[in-house]
Short mmCIF file of C-alpha atoms and ligand atoms in Angstrom, two decimals:
data_model
loop_
_atom_site.label_atom_id
_atom_site.label_comp_id
_atom_site.label_asym_id
_atom_site.label_seq_id
_atom_site.Cartn_x
_atom_site.Cartn_y
_atom_site.Cartn_z
CA UNK U 92 95.92 72.64 107.57
CA UNK U 93 96.93 75.66 109.59
CA UNK U 94 99.74 75.00 112.04
CA UNK U 95 99.77 77.31 114.99
CA UNK U 96 103.07 77.90 116.70
CA UNK U 97 104.22 79.76 119.80
CA UNK U 98 101.07 79.79 121.83
CA UNK U 99 102.30 82.63 124.00
CA UNK U 100 100.92 82.95 127.47
CA UNK U 101 100.17 86.64 127.62
CA UNK U 102 97.79 86.44 130.53
CA UNK U 103 100.33 88.37 132.62
CA UNK U 104 100.01 91.28 130.21
CA UNK U 105 96.26 91.53 130.25
CA UNK U 106 94.03 89.46 132.41
CA UNK U 107 91.24 89.56 129.85
CA UNK U 108 93.33 88.21 126.96
CA UNK U 109 92.19 84.80 125.92
CA UNK U 110 88.51 85.56 126.34
CA UNK U 111 86.69 84.96 123.11
CA UNK U 112 85.28 88.06 121.49
CA UNK U 113 81.94 87.69 119.75
CA UNK U 114 82.13 88.96 116.20
CA UNK U 115 78.61 90.29 115.90
CA UNK U 116 77.55 93.02 113.50
CA UNK U 117 77.49 95.68 116.21
CA UNK U 118 81.26 95.96 116.49
CA UNK U 119 81.51 96.65 112.77
CA UNK U 120 78.62 99.08 112.40
CA UNK U 121 78.03 100.90 115.67
CA UNK U 122 79.12 104.55 116.09
CA UNK U 123 79.28 103.83 119.83
CA UNK U 124 81.83 101.04 119.29
CA UNK U 125 83.77 103.32 116.91
CA UNK U 126 83.89 105.89 119.72
CA UNK U 127 85.19 103.32 122.21
CA UNK U 128 87.86 102.34 119.72
CA UNK U 129 88.83 105.98 119.32
CA UNK U 130 89.26 106.49 123.05
CA UNK U 131 90.98 103.22 123.82
CA UNK U 132 92.71 102.00 120.67
CA UNK U 133 93.61 104.90 118.40
CA UNK U 134 94.40 107.20 121.32
CA UNK U 135 96.42 104.60 123.24
CA UNK U 136 98.17 102.33 120.76
CA UNK U 137 101.34 102.92 118.76
CA UNK U 138 100.43 103.90 115.20
CA UNK U 139 102.46 103.98 112.02
CA UNK U 140 102.42 107.63 110.93
CA UNK U 141 104.62 107.53 107.83
CA UNK U 142 108.07 107.15 106.40
CA UNK U 143 111.41 108.72 107.25
CA UNK U 144 112.05 109.08 103.52
CA UNK U 145 109.51 111.92 103.53
CA UNK U 146 111.46 113.96 106.09
CA UNK U 147 115.14 113.65 105.11
CA UNK U 148 116.12 117.28 105.93
CA UNK U 149 115.47 119.73 108.75
CA UNK U 150 112.19 121.53 108.07
CA UNK U 151 110.64 118.63 106.11
CA UNK U 152 107.23 117.56 107.32
CA UNK U 153 104.29 115.31 106.53
CA UNK U 154 100.75 115.01 107.86
CA UNK U 155 99.18 111.81 109.17
CA UNK U 156 95.38 111.94 109.34
CA UNK U 157 93.84 109.34 111.60
CA UNK U 158 90.17 109.37 112.61
CA UNK U 159 89.29 112.81 113.93
CA UNK U 160 92.93 113.84 114.43
CA UNK U 161 95.55 115.27 112.15
CA UNK U 162 99.16 114.71 113.24
CA UNK U 163 102.10 116.76 112.02
CA UNK U 164 105.47 115.00 111.77
CA UNK U 165 108.54 117.21 111.40
CA UNK U 166 112.26 116.79 110.97
CA UNK U 167 113.52 119.13 113.66
CA UNK U 168 116.47 121.49 113.31
CA UNK U 169 118.50 119.21 115.60
CA UNK U 170 117.87 116.24 113.27
CA UNK U 171 115.33 114.55 115.56
CA UNK U 172 111.76 113.76 114.61
CA UNK U 173 108.87 115.73 116.12
CA UNK U 174 105.20 114.73 116.31
CA UNK U 175 102.47 117.24 117.16
CA UNK U 176 98.73 117.56 116.94
CA UNK U 177 98.25 119.63 113.80
CA UNK U 178 96.30 122.35 115.56
CA UNK U 179 97.14 125.97 116.25
CA UNK U 180 97.25 127.05 119.89
CA UNK U 181 95.78 130.45 119.02
CA UNK U 182 92.24 129.59 117.96
CA UNK U 183 92.49 125.94 117.01
CA UNK U 184 92.89 126.13 113.26
CA UNK U 185 94.28 123.06 111.51
CA UNK U 186 97.69 124.41 110.57
CA UNK U 187 99.10 122.27 107.76
CA UNK U 188 96.80 121.07 105.02
CA UNK U 189 99.40 119.85 102.51
CA UNK U 190 100.26 116.14 102.66
CA UNK U 191 103.95 116.91 102.95
CA UNK U 192 106.46 119.66 102.30
CA UNK U 193 109.31 121.66 103.73
CA UNK U 194 109.49 124.96 105.62
CA UNK U 195 111.85 126.71 108.05
CA UNK U 196 108.96 127.37 110.41
CA UNK U 197 105.41 126.13 110.70
CA UNK U 198 103.05 129.01 110.04
CA UNK U 199 99.35 128.91 110.77
CA UNK U 200 97.71 130.51 107.74
CA UNK U 201 94.88 132.10 109.74
CA UNK U 202 96.73 134.77 111.81
CA UNK U 203 100.33 133.75 111.13
CA UNK U 204 101.38 132.44 114.50
CA UNK U 205 104.59 130.58 113.74
CA UNK U 206 106.14 127.58 115.40
CA UNK U 207 109.66 126.15 115.16
CA UNK U 208 110.11 122.61 113.81
CA UNK U 209 110.28 121.40 117.43
CA UNK U 210 106.80 122.83 118.04
CA UNK U 211 107.90 125.87 120.08
CA UNK U 212 105.83 128.98 119.53
CA UNK U 213 108.19 131.42 117.84
CA UNK U 214 106.31 134.54 116.83
CA UNK U 215 102.91 136.14 117.13
CA UNK U 216 101.85 139.10 114.98
CA UNK U 217 100.99 142.21 117.08
CA UNK U 218 102.18 140.51 120.22
CA UNK U 219 101.70 143.73 122.23
CA UNK U 220 97.92 143.41 121.66
CA UNK U 221 97.87 140.36 123.93
CA UNK U 222 97.89 142.26 127.20
CA UNK U 223 97.70 139.01 129.18
CA UNK U 224 101.04 138.02 127.64
CA UNK U 225 102.10 135.09 125.42
CA UNK U 226 103.44 132.24 127.55
CA UNK U 227 105.37 130.43 124.82
CA UNK U 228 105.80 127.27 126.89
CA UNK U 229 102.08 126.82 127.28
CA UNK U 230 101.31 127.80 123.71
CA UNK U 231 103.67 125.47 121.88
CA UNK U 232 102.24 122.70 119.72
CA UNK U 233 100.86 119.72 121.66
CA UNK U 234 103.31 116.83 121.30
CA UNK U 235 102.75 113.10 120.89
CA UNK U 236 105.15 110.32 121.76
CA UNK U 237 107.24 109.54 118.71
CA UNK U 238 109.76 106.84 117.85
CA UNK U 239 111.44 105.77 114.65
CA UNK U 240 112.12 102.20 113.63
CA UNK U 241 112.70 100.42 110.30
CA UNK U 242 112.75 103.72 108.44
CA UNK U 243 109.24 104.42 109.72
CA UNK U 244 107.78 107.02 112.09
CA UNK U 245 105.55 105.73 114.92
CA UNK U 246 103.41 107.87 117.19
CA UNK U 247 101.33 107.38 120.29
CA UNK U 248 98.81 109.93 121.59
CA UNK U 249 99.15 108.49 125.09
CA UNK U 250 102.07 110.28 126.74
CA UNK U 251 101.95 107.59 129.44
CA UNK U 252 102.46 104.66 127.04
CA UNK U 253 105.21 102.08 127.15
CA UNK U 254 107.91 102.12 124.43
CA UNK U 255 107.37 100.80 120.91
CA UNK U 256 109.69 97.88 121.73
CA UNK U 257 107.28 96.77 124.49
CA UNK U 258 104.44 96.91 122.00
CA UNK U 259 106.08 95.09 119.08
CA UNK U 260 108.26 92.79 121.20
CA UNK U 261 110.06 90.01 119.30
CA UNK U 262 108.58 91.16 115.99
CA UNK U 263 111.22 93.88 115.85
CA UNK U 264 114.01 91.28 115.77
CA UNK U 265 112.14 89.14 113.27
CA UNK U 266 111.70 92.07 110.87
CA UNK U 267 115.25 93.37 111.25
CA UNK U 268 116.87 91.22 108.47
CA UNK U 269 114.49 92.69 105.89
CA UNK U 270 116.12 96.11 106.30
CA UNK U 271 112.95 97.96 105.43
CA UNK U 272 114.83 101.22 105.91
CA UNK U 273 116.87 100.40 102.78
CA UNK U 274 113.84 99.67 100.59
CA UNK U 275 112.43 102.34 98.34
CA UNK U 276 108.83 103.41 98.01
CA UNK U 277 107.63 102.60 94.50
CA UNK U 278 103.87 103.01 94.89
CA UNK U 279 101.67 105.02 97.25
CA UNK U 280 97.91 104.50 97.01
CA UNK U 281 94.81 105.26 99.06
CA UNK U 282 91.40 103.83 98.29
CA UNK U 283 88.21 104.82 100.11
CA UNK U 284 86.15 101.78 101.02
CA UNK U 285 82.58 101.30 102.25
CA UNK U 286 83.74 99.01 105.02
CA UNK U 287 84.73 99.15 108.65
CA UNK U 288 88.50 99.16 109.27
CA UNK U 289 88.19 95.81 111.10
CA UNK U 290 86.40 94.25 108.13
CA UNK U 291 89.58 95.08 106.19
CA UNK U 292 91.87 93.62 108.86
CA UNK U 293 89.76 90.46 109.07
CA UNK U 294 90.09 89.99 105.32
CA UNK U 295 93.86 89.94 105.74
CA UNK U 296 93.73 87.70 108.80
CA UNK U 297 92.73 84.47 107.10
CA UNK U 298 93.62 82.53 103.98
CA UNK U 299 90.41 80.53 103.98
CA UNK U 300 89.03 82.78 101.21
CA UNK U 301 92.09 82.60 98.99
CA UNK U 302 91.13 79.59 96.88
CA UNK U 303 87.73 81.11 96.17
CA UNK U 304 88.40 84.74 95.36
CA UNK U 305 92.10 84.61 94.39
CA UNK U 306 92.30 81.56 92.11
CA UNK U 307 95.58 82.79 90.64
CA UNK U 308 97.29 82.16 94.00
CA UNK U 309 97.04 78.44 93.41
CA UNK U 310 99.85 78.86 90.92
CA UNK U 311 102.51 80.25 93.24
CA UNK U 312 101.74 79.84 96.96
CA UNK U 313 100.38 77.15 99.23
CA UNK U 314 97.70 78.83 101.32
CA UNK U 315 96.41 75.54 102.70
CA UNK U 316 99.46 74.68 104.83
CA UNK U 317 100.17 77.96 106.50
CA UNK U 318 101.87 78.54 109.84
CA UNK U 319 100.41 81.06 112.24
CA UNK U 320 102.05 82.93 115.11
CA UNK U 321 100.05 84.88 117.66
CA UNK U 322 101.59 87.69 119.69
CA UNK U 323 100.63 89.86 122.64
CA UNK U 324 98.65 93.07 122.03
CA UNK U 325 96.86 91.57 118.99
CA UNK U 326 99.67 91.14 116.44
CA UNK U 327 99.77 88.00 114.26
CA UNK U 328 101.95 86.38 111.61
CA UNK U 329 101.16 83.88 108.87
CA UNK U 330 103.83 82.11 106.82
CA UNK U 331 102.96 80.70 103.40
CA UNK U 332 105.20 78.57 101.19
CA UNK U 333 106.08 80.18 97.86
CA UNK U 334 107.06 78.67 94.50
CA UNK U 335 104.65 75.78 95.02
CA UNK U 336 101.27 74.79 93.65
CA UNK U 337 97.96 74.37 95.41
CA UNK U 338 97.94 71.01 97.27
CA UNK U 339 94.16 70.76 96.81
CA UNK U 340 94.82 69.87 93.18
CA UNK U 341 96.99 67.18 91.57
CA UNK U 342 100.64 68.15 91.21
CA UNK U 343 101.07 69.42 87.64
CA UNK U 344 103.61 67.69 85.42
CA UNK U 345 105.25 70.92 84.31
CA UNK U 346 105.59 74.33 85.97
CA UNK U 347 102.47 76.43 85.41
CA UNK U 348 102.85 79.64 83.35
CA UNK U 349 103.64 81.89 86.34
CA UNK U 350 106.26 79.55 87.79
CA UNK U 351 107.61 79.13 84.26
CA UNK U 352 108.09 82.88 83.96
CA UNK U 353 109.60 83.25 87.44
CA UNK U 354 112.10 80.49 86.81
CA UNK U 355 113.06 81.93 83.45
CA UNK U 356 113.69 85.33 84.96
CA UNK U 357 115.90 83.79 87.60
CA UNK U 358 117.95 82.23 84.79
CA UNK U 359 116.60 78.71 85.47
CA UNK U 360 115.35 76.28 82.88
CA UNK U 361 111.67 75.55 83.63
CA UNK U 362 111.73 72.37 81.56
CA UNK U 363 114.26 70.86 83.94
CA UNK U 364 111.41 70.69 86.43
CA UNK U 365 109.02 68.72 84.26
CA UNK U 366 107.88 65.92 86.52
CA UNK U 367 109.67 67.59 89.47
CA UNK U 368 107.45 70.59 90.24
CA UNK U 369 107.55 70.06 94.04
CA UNK U 370 111.35 70.48 93.90
CA UNK U 371 111.11 74.04 92.57
CA UNK U 372 110.84 75.75 95.97
CA UNK U 373 114.11 74.33 97.30
CA UNK U 374 115.87 74.94 93.97
CA UNK U 375 114.71 78.58 93.96
CA UNK U 376 116.04 79.08 97.50
CA UNK U 377 119.53 78.14 96.28
CA UNK U 378 119.38 80.01 92.98
CA UNK U 379 118.09 83.21 94.55
CA UNK U 380 121.09 83.35 96.85
CA UNK U 381 123.39 83.07 93.80
CA UNK U 382 121.43 85.60 91.76
CA UNK U 383 121.48 87.91 94.77
CA UNK U 384 125.29 87.81 94.77
CA UNK U 385 125.35 88.60 91.05
CA UNK U 386 123.07 91.61 91.31
CA UNK U 387 124.34 92.90 94.66
CA UNK U 388 121.59 91.80 97.03
CA UNK U 389 122.53 89.55 99.95
CA UNK U 390 120.21 86.87 101.30
CA UNK U 391 122.70 85.95 104.03
CA UNK U 392 120.50 87.21 106.86
CA UNK U 393 117.48 85.20 105.69
CA UNK U 394 116.47 81.61 106.36
CA UNK U 395 115.70 79.40 103.34
CA UNK U 396 112.01 79.74 104.12
CA UNK U 397 112.23 83.52 104.06
CA UNK U 398 114.00 83.41 100.69
CA UNK U 399 111.13 81.59 98.98
CA UNK U 400 108.05 82.23 101.07
CA UNK U 401 105.56 84.97 101.79
CA UNK U 402 105.16 86.10 105.38
CA UNK U 403 102.44 88.43 106.52
CA UNK U 404 102.54 90.33 109.78
CA UNK U 405 99.40 92.02 111.03
CA UNK U 406 100.52 94.64 113.53
CA UNK U 407 97.80 95.87 115.84
CA UNK U 408 95.71 97.83 115.31
CA UNK U 409 95.73 98.56 111.59
CA UNK U 410 98.83 97.34 109.75
CA UNK U 411 99.08 94.46 107.32
CA UNK U 412 102.63 93.81 106.14
CA UNK U 413 103.14 91.30 103.35
CA UNK U 414 106.88 90.87 103.44
CA UNK U 415 109.47 89.15 101.31
CA UNK U 416 113.20 89.89 101.23
CA UNK U 417 112.72 91.85 98.01
CA UNK U 418 109.41 93.59 98.61
CA UNK U 419 107.10 94.84 101.31
CA UNK U 420 103.49 95.86 101.04
CA UNK U 421 102.34 98.00 103.92
CA UNK U 422 98.56 98.16 104.04
CA UNK U 423 96.99 100.52 106.55
CA UNK U 424 93.22 100.90 106.87
CA UNK U 425 92.42 104.13 108.72
CA UNK U 426 89.00 104.60 110.32
CA UNK U 427 86.70 107.38 109.24
CA UNK U 428 86.23 110.04 111.99
CA UNK U 429 82.50 109.32 112.41
CA UNK U 430 81.29 106.66 110.02
CA UNK U 431 81.95 103.02 111.02
CA UNK U 432 81.09 102.02 107.44
CA UNK U 433 84.00 103.89 105.88
CA UNK U 434 87.75 103.35 105.76
CA UNK U 435 90.68 105.02 104.07
CA UNK U 436 92.84 102.11 102.99
CA UNK U 437 96.49 102.95 102.26
CA UNK U 438 98.87 100.66 100.41
CA UNK U 439 102.56 101.39 100.12
CA UNK U 440 104.74 99.19 97.96
CA UNK U 441 108.41 99.14 98.89
CA UNK U 442 111.10 97.24 97.03
CA UNK U 443 114.80 96.63 97.29
CA UNK U 444 116.89 99.19 95.49
CA UNK U 445 117.35 98.65 91.75
CA UNK U 446 120.11 96.15 91.11
CA UNK U 447 120.44 96.85 87.39
CA UNK U 448 117.96 96.12 84.67
CA UNK U 449 118.90 92.51 83.98
CA UNK U 450 116.07 90.02 83.77
CA UNK U 451 117.56 88.24 86.79
CA UNK U 452 117.31 91.41 88.86
CA UNK U 453 113.70 91.69 87.74
CA UNK U 454 113.15 88.05 88.60
CA UNK U 455 113.94 88.80 92.22
CA UNK U 456 111.06 91.21 92.61
CA UNK U 457 108.58 89.22 90.57
CA UNK U 458 107.53 86.89 93.33
CA UNK U 459 103.76 87.18 93.35
CA UNK U 460 101.22 88.88 91.13
CA UNK U 461 102.65 90.06 87.88
CA UNK U 462 101.46 93.54 88.79
CA UNK U 463 103.94 93.60 91.68
CA UNK U 464 106.84 94.13 89.38
CA UNK U 465 107.01 97.89 89.58
CA UNK U 466 109.75 99.52 87.58
CA UNK U 467 112.36 101.03 89.85
CA UNK U 468 111.86 104.75 90.07
CA UNK U 469 114.09 107.64 90.97
CA UNK U 470 111.56 109.91 92.63
CA UNK U 471 109.10 109.39 95.40
CA UNK U 472 105.81 108.47 93.71
CA UNK U 473 102.84 110.78 94.16
CA UNK U 474 99.97 109.28 96.10
CA UNK U 475 97.14 107.91 93.95
CA UNK U 476 93.77 108.54 95.59
CA UNK U 477 90.65 106.77 94.37
CA UNK U 478 87.63 104.84 95.62
CA UNK U 479 86.42 101.28 95.42
CA UNK U 480 84.23 102.04 92.39
CA UNK U 481 87.39 103.03 90.48
CA UNK U 482 88.91 99.66 91.36
CA UNK U 483 85.77 97.75 90.43
CA UNK U 484 85.59 99.65 87.12
CA UNK U 485 89.21 98.68 86.46
CA UNK U 486 90.43 102.29 86.39
CA UNK U 487 92.85 101.77 89.28
CA UNK U 488 94.59 98.67 90.54
CA UNK U 489 96.32 97.76 93.79
CA UNK U 490 97.42 94.43 92.21
CA UNK U 491 95.02 91.75 91.13
CA UNK U 492 94.86 90.21 94.59
CA UNK U 493 93.94 93.36 96.51
CA UNK U 494 91.47 94.38 93.79
CA UNK U 495 89.70 91.07 94.32
CA UNK U 496 89.54 91.73 98.07
CA UNK U 497 88.17 95.24 97.47
CA UNK U 498 85.28 93.74 95.49
CA UNK U 499 84.12 91.80 98.55
CA UNK U 500 84.71 94.21 101.41
CA UNK U 501 81.61 96.34 100.88
CA UNK U 502 79.41 93.23 100.67
CA UNK U 503 80.91 91.94 103.92
CA UNK U 504 80.21 95.29 105.54
CA UNK U 505 76.64 95.37 104.18
CA UNK U 506 76.02 91.97 105.76
CA UNK U 507 77.09 93.26 109.19
CA UNK U 508 73.97 95.47 109.18
CA UNK U 509 71.56 92.61 108.61
CA UNK U 510 69.31 91.43 111.42
CA UNK U 511 69.72 88.03 109.80
CA UNK U 512 73.37 87.86 110.92
CA UNK U 513 74.09 86.87 114.51
CA UNK U 514 77.86 86.56 114.80
CA UNK U 515 80.80 85.06 112.89
CA UNK U 516 81.30 81.30 113.21
CA UNK U 517 85.04 80.89 112.80
CA UNK U 518 87.03 77.86 111.75
CA UNK U 519 90.58 76.77 112.61
CA UNK U 520 91.89 78.66 109.59
CA UNK U 521 90.58 81.89 111.11
CA UNK U 522 92.55 81.83 114.36
CA UNK U 523 94.15 85.17 113.58
CA UNK U 524 90.73 86.79 113.13
CA UNK U 525 89.71 85.64 116.60
CA UNK U 526 93.03 86.70 118.14
CA UNK U 527 92.74 90.18 116.65
CA UNK U 528 89.20 90.66 117.96
CA UNK U 529 90.06 89.25 121.38
CA UNK U 530 92.66 91.97 121.65
CA UNK U 531 90.28 94.62 120.28
CA UNK U 532 88.14 93.77 123.29
CA UNK U 533 91.11 93.96 125.63
CA UNK U 534 92.04 97.40 124.30
CA UNK U 535 88.54 98.87 124.33
CA UNK U 536 88.11 97.90 127.94
CA UNK U 537 91.51 99.03 129.22
CA UNK U 538 95.03 100.00 128.24
CA UNK U 539 97.17 96.84 128.13
CA UNK U 540 100.32 98.64 127.02
CA UNK U 541 100.26 101.12 129.87
CA UNK U 542 99.13 98.41 132.32
CA UNK U 543 102.08 96.27 131.30
CA UNK U 544 104.52 99.15 131.81
CA UNK U 545 103.10 99.96 135.24
CA UNK U 546 103.27 96.30 136.20
CA UNK U 547 106.91 96.15 135.16
CA UNK U 548 107.78 99.42 136.92
CA UNK U 549 106.17 98.11 140.10
CA UNK U 550 108.15 94.87 139.90
CA UNK U 551 111.50 96.69 139.45
S1 FES B 278 94.24 130.09 114.58
FE1 FES B 278 96.30 129.89 114.03
S2 FES B 278 97.06 131.86 114.05
FE2 FES B 278 95.03 132.08 114.63
FE1 FE2 B 279 92.29 88.23 99.94
#
């Protein structure tokens, strides 16, 4: 049974919140709805652009492509972070085409106008041929709002928006102990999917499907007794107990093979738990704290639940964070510029820094699918780019669990086009799906973040 906690009254933030959105096929398939989302969600909401680790030094940059826009993120000469539309002010050429790199100045390849890392127009070939003059202030790169938090770069195209802290609220404090900024990126993948971006988010907004398409989960998490938190602006959280077995089935006498392996790697004797399988979760909470001390990773800032369990934050609009003290998956479906049936789905795997090669150290990161256990690497991994057919053919994997989801997403999207489908009929275990779509409706019909800021300013 899903338990829902903190029913937050956010009616003061947006009058419309709380109205039930209808999940009909139109919102997943219509170019018109995609356009409304572009204007009111992607152009108004805070978006995760990328990672600070990609811009450690002045002159470093990376590009964040989202819908029809390309955004250039730079490390400025003064050490700050800049965010600009990646478009030349001369004739509108897209300036940077590389995913990331480093340069003293940003040079448009077409006619070599150059810009400083803070976006200021610096030089123009044959300047004297522009008899009307070159007003550098007007011809600098167009900026976006930018903030950094948790080792991540966030941007907002709305220069009138409220701060990121208004948008994420208490989630920032909840995430803080995980120290994401200290984790290292061990895998960087993008898969192209024949599905709407919201079809992807919906998939990660309920655990109702887990028993049916992820049978292996029955051996290490309890997806039946989850706890759900709902937040303003459309964010959600689900908490799932780890190191347990599926309560739909009889309790096994001995730890199943995955638990057996996890316990062994943590230096525990699996046979000690024969006849005591439900005691494993509590025992692991204690042992992990000890193992952490041995291998130089502190669990002090985490509650017992956080030590053993899997929490998943969905941050509006398009982030799914599966987070454990040792590992974070950041999944980020990005909408196609024109096609509501297509999504670029990014998955970054971040892990705590290597704590030696002992099996105990490995045991800390092996908390879910076996495929999670990525060997610690010294260099930033190159991005793997592939499509859903590659996953289905078994040529690429995003872990067993995500691969299983990928199999179903295109069929879900195909169904949204059928005249035989009226609208989703959601159960109690799909509260987060409804909450997300309620807020999609709030965003497409207004700007709750800006409205909230104006309301606050007026009250002060
Ligand atoms: S379009 Fe960039 S220099 Fe001409
Ligand atoms: Fe799934």
